Coordinates of N, CA and C in Angstrom, one line a residue:
Chain A
G117 N -17.7 -11.9 0.0 CA -17.3 -12.1 1.4 C -16.7 -10.8 2.0
A118 N -16.5 -10.9 3.3 CA -16.0 -9.7 4.0 C -14.5 -9.5 3.6
G119 N -14.2 -8.2 3.5 CA -12.9 -7.8 3.2 C -12.0 -7.7 4.5
V120 N -10.9 -7.0 4.3 CA -10.0 -6.8 5.5 C -10.6 -5.7 6.3
S121 N -10.7 -5.9 7.6 CA -11.2 -4.9 8.5 C -10.2 -4.5 9.5
Q122 N -10.3 -3.2 9.9 CA -9.3 -2.7 10.9 C -10.1 -1.9 12.0
S123 N -9.6 -2.0 13.2 CA -10.2 -1.2 14.3 C -9.1 -0.8 15.3
P124 N -9.3 0.4 15.9 CA -10.4 1.4 15.6 C -10.1 2.1 14.3
R125 N -11.0 2.8 13.7 CA -10.7 3.6 12.5 C -10.0 4.8 12.8
Y126 N -10.2 5.4 14.0 CA -9.5 6.6 14.4 C -9.1 6.4 15.9
K127 N -7.9 6.9 16.1 CA -7.4 6.8 17.5 C -6.6 8.1 17.8
V128 N -7.0 8.8 18.9 CA -6.2 9.9 19.4 C -5.6 9.5 20.7
A129 N -4.3 9.7 20.8 CA -3.5 9.3 22.0 C -2.7 10.4 22.4
K130 N -2.5 10.5 23.7 CA -1.6 11.4 24.3 C -0.2 10.9 24.2
R131 N 0.8 11.7 24.0 CA 2.2 11.3 23.9 C 2.5 10.5 25.1
G132 N 3.1 9.3 24.9 CA 3.5 8.4 26.0 C 2.6 7.3 26.2
Q133 N 1.4 7.4 25.7 CA 0.4 6.3 25.8 C 0.8 5.1 24.9
D134 N 0.3 4.0 25.3 CA 0.4 2.8 24.5 C -0.9 2.6 23.7
V135 N -0.8 2.2 22.4 CA -1.9 1.9 21.6 C -1.8 0.5 21.0
A136 N -3.0 0.0 20.7 CA -3.1 -1.3 20.0 C -4.0 -1.2 18.8
L137 N -3.6 -1.6 17.7 CA -4.4 -1.5 16.4 C -4.6 -2.9 16.0
R138 N -5.9 -3.2 15.6 CA -6.3 -4.5 15.2 C -6.5 -4.7 13.7
C139 N -6.2 -5.8 13.2 CA -6.5 -6.1 11.8 C -7.1 -7.5 11.7
D140 N -8.2 -7.6 11.0 CA -8.9 -8.9 10.7 C -8.7 -9.1 9.2
P141 N -7.9 -10.0 8.8 CA -7.7 -10.3 7.4 C -8.8 -11.0 6.8
I142 N -8.8 -11.2 5.5 CA -9.8 -12.0 4.8 C -9.5 -13.5 5.3
S143 N -10.6 -14.2 5.6 CA -10.5 -15.5 6.1 C -9.8 -16.4 5.2
G144 N -8.8 -17.1 5.8 CA -8.0 -18.1 5.0 C -6.8 -17.5 4.4
H145 N -6.6 -16.2 4.4 CA -5.4 -15.6 3.8 C -4.2 -15.9 4.6
V146 N -3.2 -16.3 3.9 CA -1.9 -16.8 4.6 C -1.1 -15.6 5.0
S147 N -0.9 -14.6 4.1 CA 0.0 -13.5 4.4 C -0.7 -12.3 4.9
L148 N 0.0 -11.6 5.8 CA -0.6 -10.4 6.4 C 0.5 -9.3 6.5
F149 N 0.2 -8.1 6.1 CA 1.2 -7.0 6.0 C 0.7 -5.8 6.8
W150 N 1.6 -5.1 7.5 CA 1.3 -3.8 8.1 C 2.1 -2.8 7.3
Y151 N 1.5 -1.6 7.1 CA 2.2 -0.5 6.5 C 1.8 0.8 7.3
Q152 N 2.7 1.8 7.2 CA 2.5 3.1 7.8 C 2.5 4.1 6.6
Q153 N 1.5 4.9 6.6 CA 1.3 5.9 5.5 C 1.3 7.3 6.1
A154 N 2.3 8.1 5.9 CA 2.3 9.5 6.3 C 1.5 10.3 5.2
L155 N 1.1 11.5 5.6 CA 0.2 12.3 4.8 C 1.0 12.7 3.5
G156 N 0.3 12.4 2.4 CA 0.9 12.7 1.1 C 2.0 11.8 0.6
Q157 N 2.1 10.7 1.3 CA 3.1 9.7 0.9 C 2.5 8.4 0.6
G158 N 3.3 7.5 -0.1 CA 2.8 6.1 -0.3 C 3.0 5.3 1.0
P159 N 2.3 4.2 1.1 CA 2.5 3.3 2.3 C 4.0 2.8 2.4
E160 N 4.5 2.7 3.6 CA 5.8 2.2 3.8 C 5.6 0.9 4.6
F161 N 6.3 -0.2 4.2 CA 6.3 -1.5 4.8 C 6.8 -1.4 6.2
L162 N 6.0 -2.1 7.1 CA 6.4 -2.3 8.5 C 6.9 -3.7 8.8
T163 N 5.9 -4.6 8.5 CA 6.2 -6.0 8.9 C 5.3 -7.0 8.1
Y164 N 5.7 -8.3 8.1 CA 5.0 -9.3 7.3 C 4.9 -10.6 8.0
F165 N 3.7 -11.2 8.0 CA 3.5 -12.5 8.6 C 3.1 -13.5 7.5
Q166 N 3.6 -14.7 7.7 CA 3.1 -15.8 6.9 C 2.5 -16.7 8.0
N167 N 1.2 -16.9 8.0 CA 0.5 -17.5 9.1 C 0.8 -16.8 10.4
E168 N 1.3 -17.6 11.4 CA 1.7 -16.9 12.6 C 3.1 -16.5 12.7
A169 N 3.9 -16.8 11.7 CA 5.3 -16.5 11.7 C 5.6 -15.1 11.2
Q170 N 6.3 -14.3 11.9 CA 6.7 -13.0 11.5 C 8.0 -13.1 10.7
L171 N 7.9 -13.1 9.4 CA 9.1 -13.4 8.6 C 9.9 -12.1 8.3
D172 N 9.4 -11.0 8.4 CA 10.1 -9.8 8.1 C 9.6 -8.6 9.0
K173 N 10.4 -8.1 9.8 CA 10.0 -6.9 10.6 C 11.0 -5.8 10.4
S174 N 11.6 -5.8 9.3 CA 12.7 -4.8 9.0 C 12.2 -3.4 8.9
G175 N 10.9 -3.2 8.7 CA 10.4 -1.9 8.5 C 9.9 -1.2 9.8
L176 N 9.9 -1.9 10.9 CA 9.4 -1.4 12.2 C 10.4 -0.3 12.6
P177 N 9.9 1.0 12.8 CA 10.8 2.1 13.0 C 11.6 2.1 14.3
S178 N 11.1 1.4 15.3 CA 11.9 1.4 16.6 C 11.4 0.2 17.4
D179 N 12.0 -0.1 18.5 CA 11.6 -1.2 19.4 C 10.3 -0.8 20.1
R180 N 9.8 0.4 19.9 CA 8.5 0.7 20.5 C 7.3 0.0 19.7
F181 N 7.6 -0.4 18.5 CA 6.6 -1.1 17.7 C 6.8 -2.6 17.8
F182 N 5.6 -3.2 17.9 CA 5.6 -4.7 18.1 C 4.3 -5.2 17.4
A183 N 4.4 -6.3 16.6 CA 3.3 -6.8 16.0 C 3.2 -8.3 16.3
E184 N 2.0 -8.8 16.3 CA 1.8 -10.3 16.5 C 0.6 -10.8 15.8
R185 N 0.6 -12.1 15.5 CA -0.5 -12.8 14.9 C -0.5 -14.2 15.4
P186 N -0.8 -14.4 16.7 CA -0.6 -15.6 17.4 C -1.3 -16.8 16.8
E187 N -2.4 -16.7 16.2 CA -3.2 -17.8 15.7 C -3.2 -17.8 14.2
G188 N -2.4 -17.0 13.6 CA -2.4 -17.0 12.1 C -3.6 -16.3 11.4
S189 N -4.4 -15.6 12.2 CA -5.5 -14.9 11.6 C -5.4 -13.4 12.0
V190 N -6.1 -13.0 13.1 CA -6.1 -11.6 13.5 C -4.7 -11.2 13.9
S191 N -4.4 -10.0 13.6 CA -3.1 -9.4 14.0 C -3.3 -8.1 14.8
T192 N -2.3 -7.8 15.6 CA -2.3 -6.6 16.4 C -1.0 -5.9 16.3
L193 N -1.0 -4.6 16.0 CA 0.2 -3.8 16.0 C 0.1 -2.9 17.2
K194 N 1.1 -3.0 18.0 CA 1.2 -2.3 19.3 C 2.3 -1.3 19.2
I195 N 2.0 -0.1 19.7 CA 3.0 1.0 19.7 C 3.1 1.4 21.2
Q196 N 4.2 1.3 21.7 CA 4.4 1.7 23.1 C 5.0 3.1 23.2
R197 N 4.6 3.8 24.3 CA 5.1 5.2 24.5 C 5.0 6.0 23.2
T198 N 3.8 6.2 22.7 CA 3.7 6.9 21.4 C 4.3 8.3 21.4
Q199 N 4.9 8.6 20.3 CA 5.5 9.9 20.0 C 4.7 10.6 18.9
Q200 N 4.9 11.9 18.8 CA 4.1 12.7 17.8 C 4.4 12.2 16.4
E201 N 5.7 11.7 16.2 CA 6.1 11.3 14.8 C 5.4 9.9 14.4
D202 N 4.7 9.3 15.4 CA 4.0 8.1 15.1 C 2.6 8.4 14.4
S203 N 2.2 9.6 14.4 CA 1.0 10.0 13.8 C 1.0 9.7 12.3
A204 N 0.1 8.8 11.9 CA 0.0 8.4 10.5 C -1.2 7.5 10.4
V205 N -1.4 7.0 9.1 CA -2.5 6.0 8.9 C -1.7 4.7 8.9
Y206 N -2.3 3.7 9.6 CA -1.7 2.4 9.6 C -2.6 1.4 8.8
L207 N -2.0 0.9 7.8 CA -2.8 0.0 6.9 C -2.4 -1.4 7.1
C208 N -3.4 -2.3 7.0 CA -3.2 -3.7 7.0 C -3.6 -4.3 5.7
A209 N -2.9 -5.3 5.2 CA -3.3 -6.0 3.9 C -3.1 -7.5 4.1
S210 N -3.9 -8.2 3.4 CA -3.7 -9.7 3.4 C -3.7 -10.2 1.9
S211 N -3.0 -11.3 1.8 CA -3.1 -12.0 0.5 C -3.2 -13.5 0.6
P212 N -3.7 -14.2 -0.4 CA -4.1 -15.6 -0.2 C -3.0 -16.5 0.1
G213 N -1.8 -16.3 -0.6 CA -0.8 -17.3 -0.5 C 0.5 -16.7 0.1
P214 N 1.5 -17.5 0.1 CA 2.8 -17.1 0.7 C 3.7 -16.3 -0.2
T215 N 3.3 -16.1 -1.4 CA 4.3 -15.4 -2.3 C 3.7 -14.0 -2.7
Q216 N 4.3 -13.4 -3.7 CA 4.0 -12.1 -4.1 C 2.7 -12.1 -4.9
E217 N 1.6 -11.9 -4.3 CA 0.3 -11.8 -5.0 C -0.4 -10.5 -4.7
T218 N -1.5 -10.4 -5.3 CA -2.4 -9.2 -5.1 C -2.7 -9.1 -3.6
Q219 N -2.5 -7.9 -3.0 CA -2.8 -7.6 -1.6 C -4.1 -6.9 -1.5
Y220 N -4.9 -7.3 -0.5 CA -6.2 -6.7 -0.3 C -6.1 -5.8 1.0
F221 N -6.4 -4.5 0.9 CA -6.1 -3.6 1.9 C -7.4 -3.3 2.8
G222 N -7.2 -3.1 4.1 CA -8.2 -2.6 4.9 C -8.3 -1.1 4.8
P223 N -9.3 -0.5 5.5 CA -9.5 1.0 5.4 C -8.5 1.8 6.2
G224 N -7.7 1.1 7.1 CA -6.7 1.8 7.8 C -7.2 2.3 9.2
T225 N -6.2 2.6 10.0 CA -6.5 3.3 11.3 C -5.7 4.5 11.3
R226 N -6.4 5.6 11.5 CA -5.7 7.0 11.5 C -5.4 7.3 13.0
L227 N -4.1 7.3 13.2 CA -3.6 7.6 14.6 C -3.0 9.0 14.7
L228 N -3.5 9.7 15.7 CA -3.0 11.1 16.0 C -2.5 11.1 17.4
V229 N -1.3 11.4 17.5 CA -0.6 11.5 18.8 C -0.4 13.0 19.2
L230 N -1.0 13.4 20.3 CA -1.0 14.8 20.7 C 0.1 15.1 21.7
Chain B
K265 N 19.9 1.0 -4.3 CA 18.7 1.0 -3.5 C 17.5 0.9 -4.4
Q266 N 16.5 0.1 -4.0 CA 15.3 -0.1 -4.8 C 14.3 1.0 -4.5
E267 N 13.9 1.8 -5.5 CA 13.0 2.9 -5.3 C 12.0 2.9 -6.4
V268 N 10.8 3.5 -6.0 CA 9.7 3.7 -7.0 C 9.4 5.2 -7.0
T269 N 9.3 5.8 -8.2 CA 9.0 7.2 -8.3 C 7.8 7.5 -9.2
Q270 N 7.0 8.4 -8.7 CA 5.8 8.7 -9.6 C 5.8 10.3 -9.8
I271 N 5.7 10.6 -11.0 CA 5.7 12.0 -11.4 C 4.6 12.2 -12.5
P272 N 3.7 13.2 -12.4 CA 3.8 14.3 -11.4 C 3.1 13.9 -10.1
A273 N 3.3 14.7 -9.1 CA 2.6 14.4 -7.8 C 1.1 14.7 -7.9
A274 N 0.7 15.6 -8.8 CA -0.7 15.9 -8.9 C -1.0 16.3 -10.4
L275 N -2.2 16.0 -10.8 CA -2.6 16.2 -12.2 C -4.1 16.5 -12.2
S276 N -4.4 17.6 -13.0 CA -5.8 17.9 -13.1 C -6.2 18.0 -14.6
V277 N -7.2 17.3 -15.0 CA -7.6 17.3 -16.4 C -9.1 17.4 -16.6
P278 N -9.6 17.9 -17.7 CA -11.1 18.0 -17.9 C -11.6 16.6 -18.2
E279 N -12.9 16.5 -17.8 CA -13.6 15.2 -18.1 C -13.6 14.9 -19.5
G280 N -13.4 13.6 -19.8 CA -13.4 13.1 -21.2 C -12.1 12.9 -21.8
E281 N -11.1 13.5 -21.2 CA -9.7 13.3 -21.7 C -9.1 12.0 -21.4
N282 N -8.3 11.5 -22.3 CA -7.4 10.3 -22.0 C -6.2 10.8 -21.3
L283 N -5.7 10.0 -20.4 CA -4.5 10.5 -19.7 C -3.6 9.3 -19.3
V284 N -2.3 9.7 -19.0 CA -1.3 8.7 -18.7 C -0.6 9.1 -17.4
L285 N -0.5 8.1 -16.5 CA 0.2 8.3 -15.2 C 1.5 7.5 -15.3
N286 N 2.6 8.0 -14.8 CA 3.9 7.4 -14.9 C 4.4 6.9 -13.6
C287 N 5.2 5.8 -13.7 CA 5.8 5.2 -12.6 C 7.2 4.7 -13.1
S288 N 8.2 5.0 -12.4 CA 9.6 4.5 -12.7 C 10.2 3.8 -11.5
F289 N 11.0 2.9 -11.8 CA 11.6 2.1 -10.7 C 13.1 1.7 -11.0
T290 N 13.9 1.7 -10.0 CA 15.2 1.3 -10.1 C 15.3 -0.3 -10.1
D291 N 16.3 -0.8 -10.7 CA 16.5 -2.3 -10.7 C 15.4 -3.0 -11.4
S292 N 15.8 -3.5 -12.6 CA 14.8 -4.2 -13.5 C 14.4 -5.6 -13.0
A293 N 15.0 -6.1 -12.0 CA 14.7 -7.5 -11.6 C 13.5 -7.6 -10.7
I294 N 12.3 -7.2 -11.3 CA 11.1 -7.1 -10.5 C 10.4 -8.4 -10.6
Y295 N 9.5 -8.7 -9.6 CA 8.7 -9.9 -9.7 C 7.3 -9.5 -10.3
N296 N 6.7 -8.4 -9.8 CA 5.5 -7.9 -10.3 C 5.4 -6.4 -10.0
L297 N 4.5 -5.7 -10.7 CA 4.2 -4.3 -10.4 C 2.7 -4.2 -10.4
Q298 N 2.2 -3.4 -9.4 CA 0.8 -3.3 -9.2 C 0.4 -1.8 -9.1
W299 N -0.7 -1.5 -9.7 CA -1.3 -0.1 -9.6 C -2.5 -0.2 -8.7
F300 N -2.6 0.8 -7.7 CA -3.6 0.9 -6.8 C -4.3 2.2 -6.9
R301 N -5.5 2.3 -6.4 CA -6.3 3.5 -6.3 C -6.6 3.7 -4.8
Q302 N -6.4 5.0 -4.3 CA -6.8 5.3 -3.0 C -7.6 6.5 -2.9
D303 N -8.8 6.4 -2.4 CA -9.7 7.5 -2.2 C -9.5 8.1 -0.8
P304 N -9.8 9.4 -0.6 CA -9.5 10.1 0.6 C -10.0 9.3 1.8
G305 N -9.2 9.1 2.8 CA -9.7 8.4 4.0 C -10.0 6.9 3.9
K306 N -9.6 6.4 2.8 CA -9.9 5.0 2.5 C -8.6 4.2 2.3
G307 N -8.8 2.9 2.3 CA -7.6 2.0 2.0 C -7.4 2.0 0.5
L308 N -6.5 1.0 0.1 CA -6.1 0.9 -1.3 C -6.9 -0.1 -2.0
T309 N -7.3 0.2 -3.2 CA -8.0 -0.8 -4.1 C -7.0 -1.2 -5.2
S310 N -6.8 -2.5 -5.4 CA -5.9 -2.9 -6.5 C -6.7 -2.8 -7.8
L311 N -6.0 -2.2 -8.8 CA -6.5 -1.9 -10.1 C -6.0 -3.0 -11.1
L312 N -4.7 -3.1 -11.2 CA -4.1 -4.0 -12.2 C -2.8 -4.5 -11.6
L313 N -2.5 -5.8 -11.8 CA -1.2 -6.4 -11.4 C -0.6 -6.9 -12.7
I314 N 0.7 -6.5 -12.9 CA 1.4 -7.0 -14.1 C 2.6 -7.9 -13.6
Q315 N 2.6 -9.1 -14.0 CA 3.8 -10.0 -13.7 C 5.0 -9.6 -14.5
S316 N 6.2 -9.9 -14.1 CA 7.4 -9.5 -14.8 C 7.5 -10.0 -16.2
S317 N 6.8 -11.1 -16.5 CA 6.8 -11.7 -17.8 C 5.8 -11.0 -18.8
Q318 N 5.0 -10.2 -18.2 CA 3.9 -9.5 -19.0 C 4.3 -8.1 -19.5
R319 N 3.7 -7.7 -20.5 CA 3.9 -6.3 -21.0 C 2.8 -5.4 -20.7
E320 N 1.6 -5.9 -20.6 CA 0.5 -5.0 -20.2 C -0.7 -5.8 -19.6
Q321 N -1.6 -5.1 -19.0 CA -2.8 -5.6 -18.5 C -3.9 -4.6 -18.7
T322 N -5.1 -5.1 -18.9 CA -6.2 -4.2 -19.2 C -7.4 -4.5 -18.4
S323 N -8.1 -3.5 -17.9 CA -9.4 -3.7 -17.2 C -10.3 -2.5 -17.5
G324 N -11.3 -2.7 -18.3 CA -12.2 -1.7 -18.6 C -11.5 -0.5 -19.3
R325 N -11.6 0.7 -18.7 CA -11.0 1.9 -19.3 C -9.5 2.0 -18.9
L326 N -9.0 1.1 -18.2 CA -7.6 1.1 -17.7 C -6.7 0.2 -18.4
N327 N -5.5 0.7 -18.7 CA -4.5 -0.2 -19.3 C -3.2 0.2 -18.7
A328 N -2.5 -0.9 -18.2 CA -1.2 -0.7 -17.6 C -0.2 -1.4 -18.4
S329 N 0.9 -0.7 -18.7 CA 2.0 -1.3 -19.4 C 3.3 -1.4 -18.6
L330 N 4.2 -2.3 -18.9 CA 5.4 -2.5 -18.2 C 6.6 -2.6 -19.1
D331 N 7.6 -1.8 -18.9 CA 8.9 -2.0 -19.7 C 10.0 -2.1 -18.7
K332 N 10.4 -3.4 -18.4 CA 11.4 -3.6 -17.4 C 12.7 -3.0 -17.7
S333 N 13.1 -3.1 -19.0 CA 14.4 -2.7 -19.4 C 14.6 -1.2 -19.1
S334 N 13.6 -0.4 -19.3 CA 13.7 1.0 -19.0 C 13.2 1.4 -17.6
G335 N 12.7 0.4 -16.9 CA 12.3 0.7 -15.5 C 11.1 1.6 -15.4
R336 N 10.1 1.3 -16.3 CA 9.0 2.2 -16.4 C 7.7 1.4 -16.5
S337 N 6.6 2.0 -15.9 CA 5.2 1.5 -16.1 C 4.3 2.7 -16.3
T338 N 3.3 2.6 -17.2 CA 2.3 3.6 -17.3 C 1.0 3.1 -17.1
L339 N 0.1 3.9 -16.5 CA -1.3 3.6 -16.4 C -2.1 4.6 -17.3
Y340 N -2.8 4.0 -18.2 CA -3.5 4.8 -19.2 C -5.0 4.7 -18.8
I341 N -5.6 5.9 -18.7 CA -7.1 6.0 -18.3 C -7.8 6.6 -19.5
A342 N -8.7 5.9 -20.1 CA -9.4 6.4 -21.3 C -10.7 7.1 -20.8
A343 N -11.1 8.1 -21.6 CA -12.3 8.8 -21.4 C -12.6 9.1 -19.9
S344 N -11.7 9.9 -19.3 CA -11.8 10.1 -17.8 C -13.1 10.7 -17.4
Q345 N -13.5 10.3 -16.1 CA -14.7 10.7 -15.5 C -14.4 11.3 -14.1
P346 N -15.3 12.2 -13.6 CA -15.1 12.7 -12.3 C -14.9 11.7 -11.2
G347 N -15.5 10.5 -11.4 CA -15.3 9.4 -10.4 C -14.0 8.8 -10.4
D348 N -13.2 9.1 -11.4 CA -11.8 8.6 -11.5 C -10.9 9.5 -10.5
S349 N -11.4 10.6 -10.0 CA -10.5 11.4 -9.1 C -10.1 10.6 -7.9
A350 N -8.9 10.5 -7.6 CA -8.3 9.7 -6.5 C -6.8 9.8 -6.6
T351 N -6.1 9.2 -5.7 CA -4.7 9.1 -5.7 C -4.3 7.7 -6.3
Y352 N -3.4 7.7 -7.3 CA -3.0 6.4 -7.9 C -1.6 6.1 -7.5
L353 N -1.5 4.9 -7.0 CA -0.2 4.5 -6.4 C 0.4 3.3 -7.2
C354 N 1.6 3.3 -7.5 CA 2.4 2.3 -8.1 C 3.2 1.5 -7.1
A355 N 3.2 0.2 -7.1 CA 4.0 -0.6 -6.1 C 4.7 -1.7 -6.8
V356 N 5.9 -1.9 -6.4 CA 6.8 -2.9 -7.0 C 7.2 -3.9 -6.0
W357 N 7.2 -5.2 -6.4 CA 7.8 -6.3 -5.6 C 8.9 -6.8 -6.4
W358 N 10.1 -6.6 -5.8 CA 11.3 -7.2 -6.5 C 11.5 -8.6 -6.1
S359 N 12.1 -9.3 -7.0 CA 12.4 -10.8 -6.8 C 13.2 -11.1 -5.6
S360 N 14.1 -10.2 -5.3 CA 15.0 -10.4 -4.2 C 14.5 -9.9 -2.8
A361 N 13.3 -9.4 -2.8 CA 12.7 -8.7 -1.6 C 11.6 -9.5 -1.1
S362 N 11.3 -9.3 0.2 CA 10.2 -9.9 0.9 C 9.1 -8.8 1.2
K363 N 9.2 -7.7 0.5 CA 8.3 -6.6 0.8 C 8.0 -5.8 -0.5
I364 N 6.9 -5.2 -0.5 CA 6.5 -4.3 -1.7 C 6.9 -2.9 -1.4
I365 N 7.3 -2.2 -2.4 CA 7.7 -0.8 -2.2 C 6.8 0.1 -3.1
F366 N 6.2 1.1 -2.4 CA 5.3 2.0 -3.1 C 5.9 3.3 -3.5
G367 N 5.4 3.9 -4.6 CA 5.7 5.3 -5.0 C 4.9 6.2 -4.1
S368 N 5.1 7.5 -4.2 CA 4.4 8.4 -3.4 C 3.0 8.8 -4.0
G369 N 2.7 8.3 -5.2 CA 1.4 8.5 -5.7 C 1.3 9.7 -6.6
T370 N 0.2 9.7 -7.5 CA -0.2 10.9 -8.3 C -1.6 11.1 -7.9
R371 N -1.9 12.4 -7.4 CA -3.2 12.8 -7.0 C -3.9 13.3 -8.3
L372 N -4.9 12.6 -8.8 CA -5.6 12.9 -10.0 C -6.9 13.6 -9.7
S373 N -7.2 14.7 -10.4 CA -8.5 15.4 -10.3 C -9.1 15.5 -11.7
I374 N -10.3 15.1 -11.9 CA -11.0 15.2 -13.1 C -12.0 16.3 -13.0
R375 N -11.9 17.3 -13.8 CA -12.8 18.5 -13.7 C -14.1 18.2 -14.6
P376 N -15.3 18.4 -14.0 CA -16.5 18.1 -14.8 C -16.6 19.2 -15.9

């Protein structure tokens, strides 16, 4: 079956622009995670959804970052007024159940803010 | 503070060698530990997941071990091949946490 997909794969934004990154998890997966990965580093947790409920958003770096999953499937990560330090790869992952299980990752969206 | 450390940051070995990648973590009260592979420009692929009650997991040429008391895990790769070249990431889910924490990875290069 289809894996986790993300779009766009690459995004170039001018500083101050708003961007929206999309994640399509594996069908039926309950949990969805967003991560931010800087060059040469491991992914860092941003936020976690269980179905449509955002249970943990402690990793969001500022109030410019907002995530939603209104119908418990597709999720969107929105970054308002982008800054150069937002440049990174944004990874989405999903897992079948509500607990700590194997996560399946998408290919990521590479964001470059100029 | 719960942290995951991977040393070395980069490793280069000739094809055919057996090798070990290291991962250390603070706080032994983990739920599970997972090893991932990441190819350049790609997402992460799960290699092995070890539950806290397990000591090791094996898949093909890969073997991962877990020693909670010492806060360490190793990923053993047998008979390395150029196709094994990638970044290997260790990630830990602690029982008290609602999120997974990654190490910064070991970039492995296998020389033909």
